[in-house]
Amino acid sequence: GESVGLHLPTLSVQEGDNSIINCAYSNSASDYFIWYKQESGKGPQFIIDIRSNMDKRQGQRVTVLLNKTVKHLSLQIAATQPGDSAVYFCAENAGGTSYGKLTFGQGTILTVHP
Amino acid sequence: EAGVTQFPSHSVIEKGQTVTLRCDPISGHDNLYWYRRVMGKEIKFLLHFVKESKQDESGMPNNRFLAERTGGTYSTLKVQPAELEDSGVYFCASSQAVLPTGPYEQYFGPGTRLTVT
């Protein structure tokens, strides 16, 4: 069945470093991908999204890369700050009749050390 | 603008009891979603409302779960009777009307932590 998973469950970085969080997906029909950040006691917060007709999209300090050939998604955070410490989830959507359904990965815990 | 709100934030009930969770979406959002995360698992989709209609309920685990959205505003998710495996965090999300090329950005609420003992 379709699934979205993460290569690395935990990631520790020093403040100021760049962080890269990876995600693999298995549903080749997926056409929309999102990265969410979840802090303790809060719901997932939207970071950035990308459609399958793109391979890169940039936001403020974040970049999402999509490689459809190998079904891989990554989130790059530039100059990581302690406030970036959280659990990061990738999610995908395959459209069609389930256009509202997001399939989430397990999450990567990012810890930023000052 | 107020975000998605959920009530209660925590609920502890005994096996066999009934619990009703409530979600108030962002004003004007036609689309409302329920997800849950049980211990050690990923966040899983439960169902999707468009206004008051169920667009997709493929993720509902069994008939002990009943979701409603009368009037197309707030939604409730009832679990009756609750079982131990229902423990987890239940998230609600909402989004604007979906266009053919529009974003599907879903805004999540803080979740309701349900503990069944």
mmCIF file of C-alpha atoms in Angstrom:
data_model
loop_
_atom_site.group_PDB
_atom_site.id
_atom_site.type_symbol
_atom_site.label_atom_id
_atom_site.label_comp_id
_atom_site.label_asym_id
_atom_site.label_seq_id
_atom_site.Cartn_x
_atom_site.Cartn_y
_atom_site.Cartn_z
ATOM 1 C CA GLY A 1 0.000 0.000 0.000
ATOM 2 C CA GLU A 2 0.994 3.614 -0.215
ATOM 3 C CA SER A 3 3.274 4.892 2.475
ATOM 4 C CA VAL A 4 5.545 7.746 3.306
ATOM 5 C CA GLY A 5 8.525 7.084 5.490
ATOM 6 C CA LEU A 6 11.594 8.769 6.869
ATOM 7 C CA HIS A 7 15.190 7.628 6.629
ATOM 8 C CA LEU A 8 16.347 9.263 9.876
ATOM 9 C CA PRO A 9 14.169 9.322 12.971
ATOM 10 C CA THR A 10 16.427 11.788 14.839
ATOM 11 C CA LEU A 11 18.721 14.578 13.794
ATOM 12 C CA SER A 12 20.941 16.684 16.034
ATOM 13 C CA VAL A 13 22.649 19.804 14.746
ATOM 14 C CA GLN A 14 24.469 22.823 16.087
ATOM 15 C CA GLU A 15 22.878 26.231 15.941
ATOM 16 C CA GLY A 16 23.786 27.918 12.683
ATOM 17 C CA ASP A 17 24.306 24.701 10.762
ATOM 18 C CA ASN A 18 22.120 23.682 7.865
ATOM 19 C CA SER A 19 19.743 20.775 8.429
ATOM 20 C CA ILE A 20 18.501 18.261 5.908
ATOM 21 C CA ILE A 21 15.553 16.033 6.683
ATOM 22 C CA ASN A 22 14.755 13.255 4.237
ATOM 23 C CA CYS A 23 11.604 11.421 3.311
ATOM 24 C CA ALA A 24 10.813 8.558 0.958
ATOM 25 C CA TYR A 25 7.409 7.917 -0.523
ATOM 26 C CA SER A 26 6.089 4.895 -2.353
ATOM 27 C CA ASN A 27 2.955 6.127 -4.123
ATOM 28 C CA SER A 28 3.974 7.196 -7.617
ATOM 29 C CA ALA A 29 0.525 8.768 -8.050
ATOM 30 C CA SER A 30 1.231 11.353 -5.365
ATOM 31 C CA ASP A 31 1.182 14.836 -6.808
ATOM 32 C CA TYR A 32 1.384 17.075 -3.777
ATOM 33 C CA PHE A 33 3.807 17.029 -0.875
ATOM 34 C CA ILE A 34 3.951 19.007 2.318
ATOM 35 C CA TRP A 35 6.317 19.435 5.218
ATOM 36 C CA TYR A 36 4.881 20.042 8.665
ATOM 37 C CA LYS A 37 6.567 21.026 11.913
ATOM 38 C CA GLN A 38 5.117 19.911 15.213
ATOM 39 C CA GLU A 39 6.165 21.356 18.524
ATOM 40 C CA SER A 40 5.304 19.778 21.828
ATOM 41 C CA GLY A 41 1.620 20.187 22.714
ATOM 42 C CA LYS A 42 0.723 21.702 19.366
ATOM 43 C CA GLY A 43 -0.712 20.458 16.132
ATOM 44 C CA PRO A 44 1.302 20.135 12.920
ATOM 45 C CA GLN A 45 2.195 23.508 11.466
ATOM 46 C CA PHE A 46 2.545 23.964 7.717
ATOM 47 C CA ILE A 47 6.069 24.803 6.567
ATOM 48 C CA ILE A 48 6.205 24.450 2.819
ATOM 49 C CA ASP A 49 4.634 22.457 0.026
ATOM 50 C CA ILE A 50 5.542 21.382 -3.483
ATOM 51 C CA ARG A 51 3.667 19.952 -6.421
ATOM 52 C CA SER A 52 4.883 17.118 -8.577
ATOM 53 C CA ASN A 53 5.478 19.410 -11.551
ATOM 54 C CA MET A 54 8.272 21.094 -9.608
ATOM 55 C CA ASP A 55 11.551 19.784 -8.260
ATOM 56 C CA LYS A 56 12.457 22.624 -5.946
ATOM 57 C CA ARG A 57 10.696 25.274 -3.969
ATOM 58 C CA GLN A 58 12.105 27.817 -1.570
ATOM 59 C CA GLY A 59 10.623 29.591 1.384
ATOM 60 C CA GLN A 60 12.062 31.604 4.207
ATOM 61 C CA ARG A 61 15.159 29.645 5.321
ATOM 62 C CA VAL A 62 13.601 26.438 4.004
ATOM 63 C CA THR A 63 13.879 24.613 0.714
ATOM 64 C CA VAL A 64 12.019 21.526 -0.370
ATOM 65 C CA LEU A 65 13.479 19.265 -3.027
ATOM 66 C CA LEU A 66 11.495 16.631 -4.858
ATOM 67 C CA ASN A 67 13.074 13.803 -6.820
ATOM 68 C CA LYS A 68 10.278 11.888 -8.498
ATOM 69 C CA THR A 69 12.646 9.432 -10.125
ATOM 70 C CA VAL A 70 13.622 7.932 -6.791
ATOM 71 C CA LYS A 71 10.496 9.088 -4.912
ATOM 72 C CA HIS A 72 12.435 11.186 -2.473
ATOM 73 C CA LEU A 73 11.596 14.403 -0.708
ATOM 74 C CA SER A 74 13.858 16.521 1.447
ATOM 75 C CA LEU A 75 13.558 19.593 3.622
ATOM 76 C CA GLN A 76 16.561 21.848 3.991
ATOM 77 C CA ILE A 77 16.651 24.378 6.802
ATOM 78 C CA ALA A 78 19.306 27.045 6.534
ATOM 79 C CA ALA A 79 21.047 28.463 9.601
ATOM 80 C CA THR A 80 19.133 26.236 11.975
ATOM 81 C CA GLN A 81 18.008 27.899 15.181
ATOM 82 C CA PRO A 82 17.025 26.446 18.570
ATOM 83 C CA GLY A 83 13.428 27.381 17.765
ATOM 84 C CA ASP A 84 13.552 24.944 14.877
ATOM 85 C CA SER A 85 13.736 22.042 17.325
ATOM 86 C CA ALA A 86 10.591 19.994 16.732
ATOM 87 C CA VAL A 87 9.274 16.910 14.994
ATOM 88 C CA TYR A 88 9.121 17.268 11.228
ATOM 89 C CA PHE A 89 6.659 15.307 9.132
ATOM 90 C CA CYS A 90 6.449 14.892 5.421
ATOM 91 C CA ALA A 91 3.026 14.180 3.977
ATOM 92 C CA GLU A 92 1.741 13.397 0.533
ATOM 93 C CA ASN A 93 -1.518 13.498 -1.318
ATOM 94 C CA ALA A 94 -2.480 11.495 -4.362
ATOM 95 C CA GLY A 95 -5.470 13.565 -5.434
ATOM 96 C CA GLY A 96 -8.421 11.869 -7.080
ATOM 97 C CA THR A 97 -11.401 11.128 -4.880
ATOM 98 C CA SER A 98 -9.130 11.232 -1.835
ATOM 99 C CA TYR A 99 -7.898 14.728 -2.612
ATOM 100 C CA GLY A 100 -8.170 15.721 1.024
ATOM 101 C CA LYS A 101 -6.310 12.772 2.464
ATOM 102 C CA LEU A 102 -2.780 13.388 3.634
ATOM 103 C CA THR A 103 -0.543 10.401 4.253
ATOM 104 C CA PHE A 104 2.090 11.185 6.856
ATOM 105 C CA GLY A 105 5.496 9.774 7.505
ATOM 106 C CA GLN A 106 6.566 8.794 11.013
ATOM 107 C CA GLY A 107 8.420 12.026 11.665
ATOM 108 C CA THR A 108 11.994 13.128 12.327
ATOM 109 C CA ILE A 109 12.973 14.672 15.612
ATOM 110 C CA LEU A 110 15.239 17.661 15.025
ATOM 111 C CA THR A 111 17.253 18.887 17.987
ATOM 112 C CA VAL A 112 19.242 22.095 17.644
ATOM 113 C CA HIS A 113 22.002 22.646 20.183
ATOM 114 C CA PRO A 114 22.976 26.234 21.023
ATOM 115 C CA GLU B 1 -7.806 35.242 12.511
ATOM 116 C CA ALA B 2 -8.552 32.406 14.923
ATOM 117 C CA GLY B 3 -7.057 29.046 14.069
ATOM 118 C CA VAL B 4 -8.595 25.615 14.300
ATOM 119 C CA THR B 5 -9.756 24.925 17.821
ATOM 120 C CA GLN B 6 -10.457 21.617 19.480
ATOM 121 C CA PHE B 7 -12.212 20.673 22.678
ATOM 122 C CA PRO B 8 -11.380 19.161 25.066
ATOM 123 C CA SER B 9 -7.610 19.290 25.074
ATOM 124 C CA HIS B 10 -7.473 16.143 27.174
ATOM 125 C CA SER B 11 -9.969 13.417 27.960
ATOM 126 C CA VAL B 12 -9.562 10.388 30.184
ATOM 127 C CA ILE B 13 -12.336 7.831 30.045
ATOM 128 C CA GLU B 14 -12.846 4.207 30.936
ATOM 129 C CA LYS B 15 -13.176 1.450 28.419
ATOM 130 C CA GLY B 16 -16.766 1.154 27.291
ATOM 131 C CA GLN B 17 -17.625 4.798 27.868
ATOM 132 C CA THR B 18 -18.492 7.356 25.231
ATOM 133 C CA VAL B 19 -16.480 10.430 24.335
ATOM 134 C CA THR B 20 -17.286 13.253 21.957
ATOM 135 C CA LEU B 21 -14.559 15.448 20.520
ATOM 136 C CA ARG B 22 -15.310 18.793 18.964
ATOM 137 C CA CYS B 23 -13.539 20.751 16.263
ATOM 138 C CA ASP B 24 -14.167 24.320 15.167
ATOM 139 C CA PRO B 25 -12.488 25.013 11.817
ATOM 140 C CA ILE B 26 -11.198 28.321 10.596
ATOM 141 C CA SER B 27 -14.132 30.482 9.605
ATOM 142 C CA GLY B 28 -15.020 30.082 5.952
ATOM 143 C CA HIS B 29 -13.184 26.795 5.488
ATOM 144 C CA ASP B 30 -15.448 24.333 3.723
ATOM 145 C CA ASN B 31 -13.083 21.413 4.153
ATOM 146 C CA LEU B 32 -12.647 19.761 7.535
ATOM 147 C CA TYR B 33 -10.518 16.736 8.305
ATOM 148 C CA TRP B 34 -9.994 14.387 11.220
ATOM 149 C CA TYR B 35 -6.718 12.593 11.844
ATOM 150 C CA ARG B 36 -5.341 10.668 14.775
ATOM 151 C CA ARG B 37 -2.010 9.534 16.060
ATOM 152 C CA VAL B 38 -1.910 6.510 18.279
ATOM 153 C CA MET B 39 1.147 5.716 20.371
ATOM 154 C CA GLY B 40 4.225 5.028 18.297
ATOM 155 C CA LYS B 41 2.426 5.383 14.999
ATOM 156 C CA GLU B 42 2.251 8.025 12.326
ATOM 157 C CA ILE B 43 -0.598 10.482 11.968
ATOM 158 C CA LYS B 44 -3.422 8.719 10.165
ATOM 159 C CA PHE B 45 -6.260 10.198 8.150
ATOM 160 C CA LEU B 46 -9.775 9.425 9.391
ATOM 161 C CA LEU B 47 -12.143 11.409 7.216
ATOM 162 C CA HIS B 48 -12.814 14.530 5.184
ATOM 163 C CA PHE B 49 -15.907 16.727 5.159
ATOM 164 C CA VAL B 50 -16.814 19.188 2.446
ATOM 165 C CA LYS B 51 -19.303 21.438 4.170
ATOM 166 C CA GLU B 52 -21.698 18.998 5.825
ATOM 167 C CA SER B 53 -21.036 16.072 3.465
ATOM 168 C CA LYS B 54 -18.540 13.277 3.986
ATOM 169 C CA GLN B 55 -16.204 13.395 1.007
ATOM 170 C CA ASP B 56 -13.947 10.583 2.162
ATOM 171 C CA GLU B 57 -14.318 8.415 5.242
ATOM 172 C CA SER B 58 -11.921 5.706 4.150
ATOM 173 C CA GLY B 59 -9.800 6.093 7.262
ATOM 174 C CA MET B 60 -12.505 5.527 9.856
ATOM 175 C CA PRO B 61 -11.379 2.429 11.759
ATOM 176 C CA ASN B 62 -14.772 0.909 12.575
ATOM 177 C CA ASN B 63 -18.397 1.697 13.346
ATOM 178 C CA ARG B 64 -17.589 2.772 16.892
ATOM 179 C CA PHE B 65 -16.515 6.078 15.393
ATOM 180 C CA LEU B 66 -19.118 8.570 14.217
ATOM 181 C CA ALA B 67 -18.273 11.954 12.762
ATOM 182 C CA GLU B 68 -20.797 14.670 12.083
ATOM 183 C CA ARG B 69 -20.745 18.180 10.742
ATOM 184 C CA THR B 70 -24.287 19.421 10.889
ATOM 185 C CA GLY B 71 -24.664 22.811 9.247
ATOM 186 C CA GLY B 72 -21.214 22.623 7.761
ATOM 187 C CA THR B 73 -19.518 24.503 10.586
ATOM 188 C CA TYR B 74 -18.086 22.701 13.593
ATOM 189 C CA SER B 75 -17.656 18.936 13.665
ATOM 190 C CA THR B 76 -17.876 16.280 16.322
ATOM 191 C CA LEU B 77 -16.223 12.890 16.493
ATOM 192 C CA LYS B 78 -17.875 10.414 18.812
ATOM 193 C CA VAL B 79 -16.300 7.201 19.982
ATOM 194 C CA GLN B 80 -18.811 4.736 21.402
ATOM 195 C CA PRO B 81 -17.911 2.493 23.116
ATOM 196 C CA ALA B 82 -14.286 3.456 23.584
ATOM 197 C CA GLU B 83 -11.620 0.758 23.557
ATOM 198 C CA LEU B 84 -8.066 0.842 24.887
ATOM 199 C CA GLU B 85 -6.610 1.024 21.370
ATOM 200 C CA ASP B 86 -8.483 4.261 20.727
ATOM 201 C CA SER B 87 -6.037 6.118 22.970
ATOM 202 C CA GLY B 88 -4.045 8.716 21.112
ATOM 203 C CA VAL B 89 -4.138 12.281 19.889
ATOM 204 C CA TYR B 90 -6.987 13.289 17.610
ATOM 205 C CA PHE B 91 -6.277 16.181 15.285
ATOM 206 C CA CYS B 92 -8.693 18.248 13.299
ATOM 207 C CA ALA B 93 -7.666 20.323 10.296
ATOM 208 C CA SER B 94 -9.413 22.620 7.880
ATOM 209 C CA SER B 95 -8.739 24.134 4.491
ATOM 210 C CA GLN B 96 -10.320 26.491 2.036
ATOM 211 C CA ALA B 97 -12.288 25.291 -0.946
ATOM 212 C CA VAL B 98 -10.071 23.218 -3.182
ATOM 213 C CA LEU B 99 -9.464 24.523 -6.708
ATOM 214 C CA PRO B 100 -8.137 22.336 -9.540
ATOM 215 C CA THR B 101 -4.747 23.956 -9.270
ATOM 216 C CA GLY B 102 -5.076 25.409 -5.816
ATOM 217 C CA PRO B 103 -3.160 24.479 -2.691
ATOM 218 C CA TYR B 104 -4.360 21.834 -0.321
ATOM 219 C CA GLU B 105 -2.862 23.500 2.691
ATOM 220 C CA GLN B 106 -4.498 22.099 5.776
ATOM 221 C CA TYR B 107 -4.347 24.005 9.039
ATOM 222 C CA PHE B 108 -4.258 21.793 12.089
ATOM 223 C CA GLY B 109 -5.681 22.284 15.529
ATOM 224 C CA PRO B 110 -3.749 21.481 18.726
ATOM 225 C CA GLY B 111 -5.370 18.088 19.069
ATOM 226 C CA THR B 112 -7.320 16.259 21.751
ATOM 227 C CA ARG B 113 -5.371 13.738 23.765
ATOM 228 C CA LEU B 114 -7.652 10.798 24.495
ATOM 229 C CA THR B 115 -6.719 8.228 27.101
ATOM 230 C CA VAL B 116 -8.879 5.143 27.502
ATOM 231 C CA THR B 117 -8.198 3.184 30.695
#
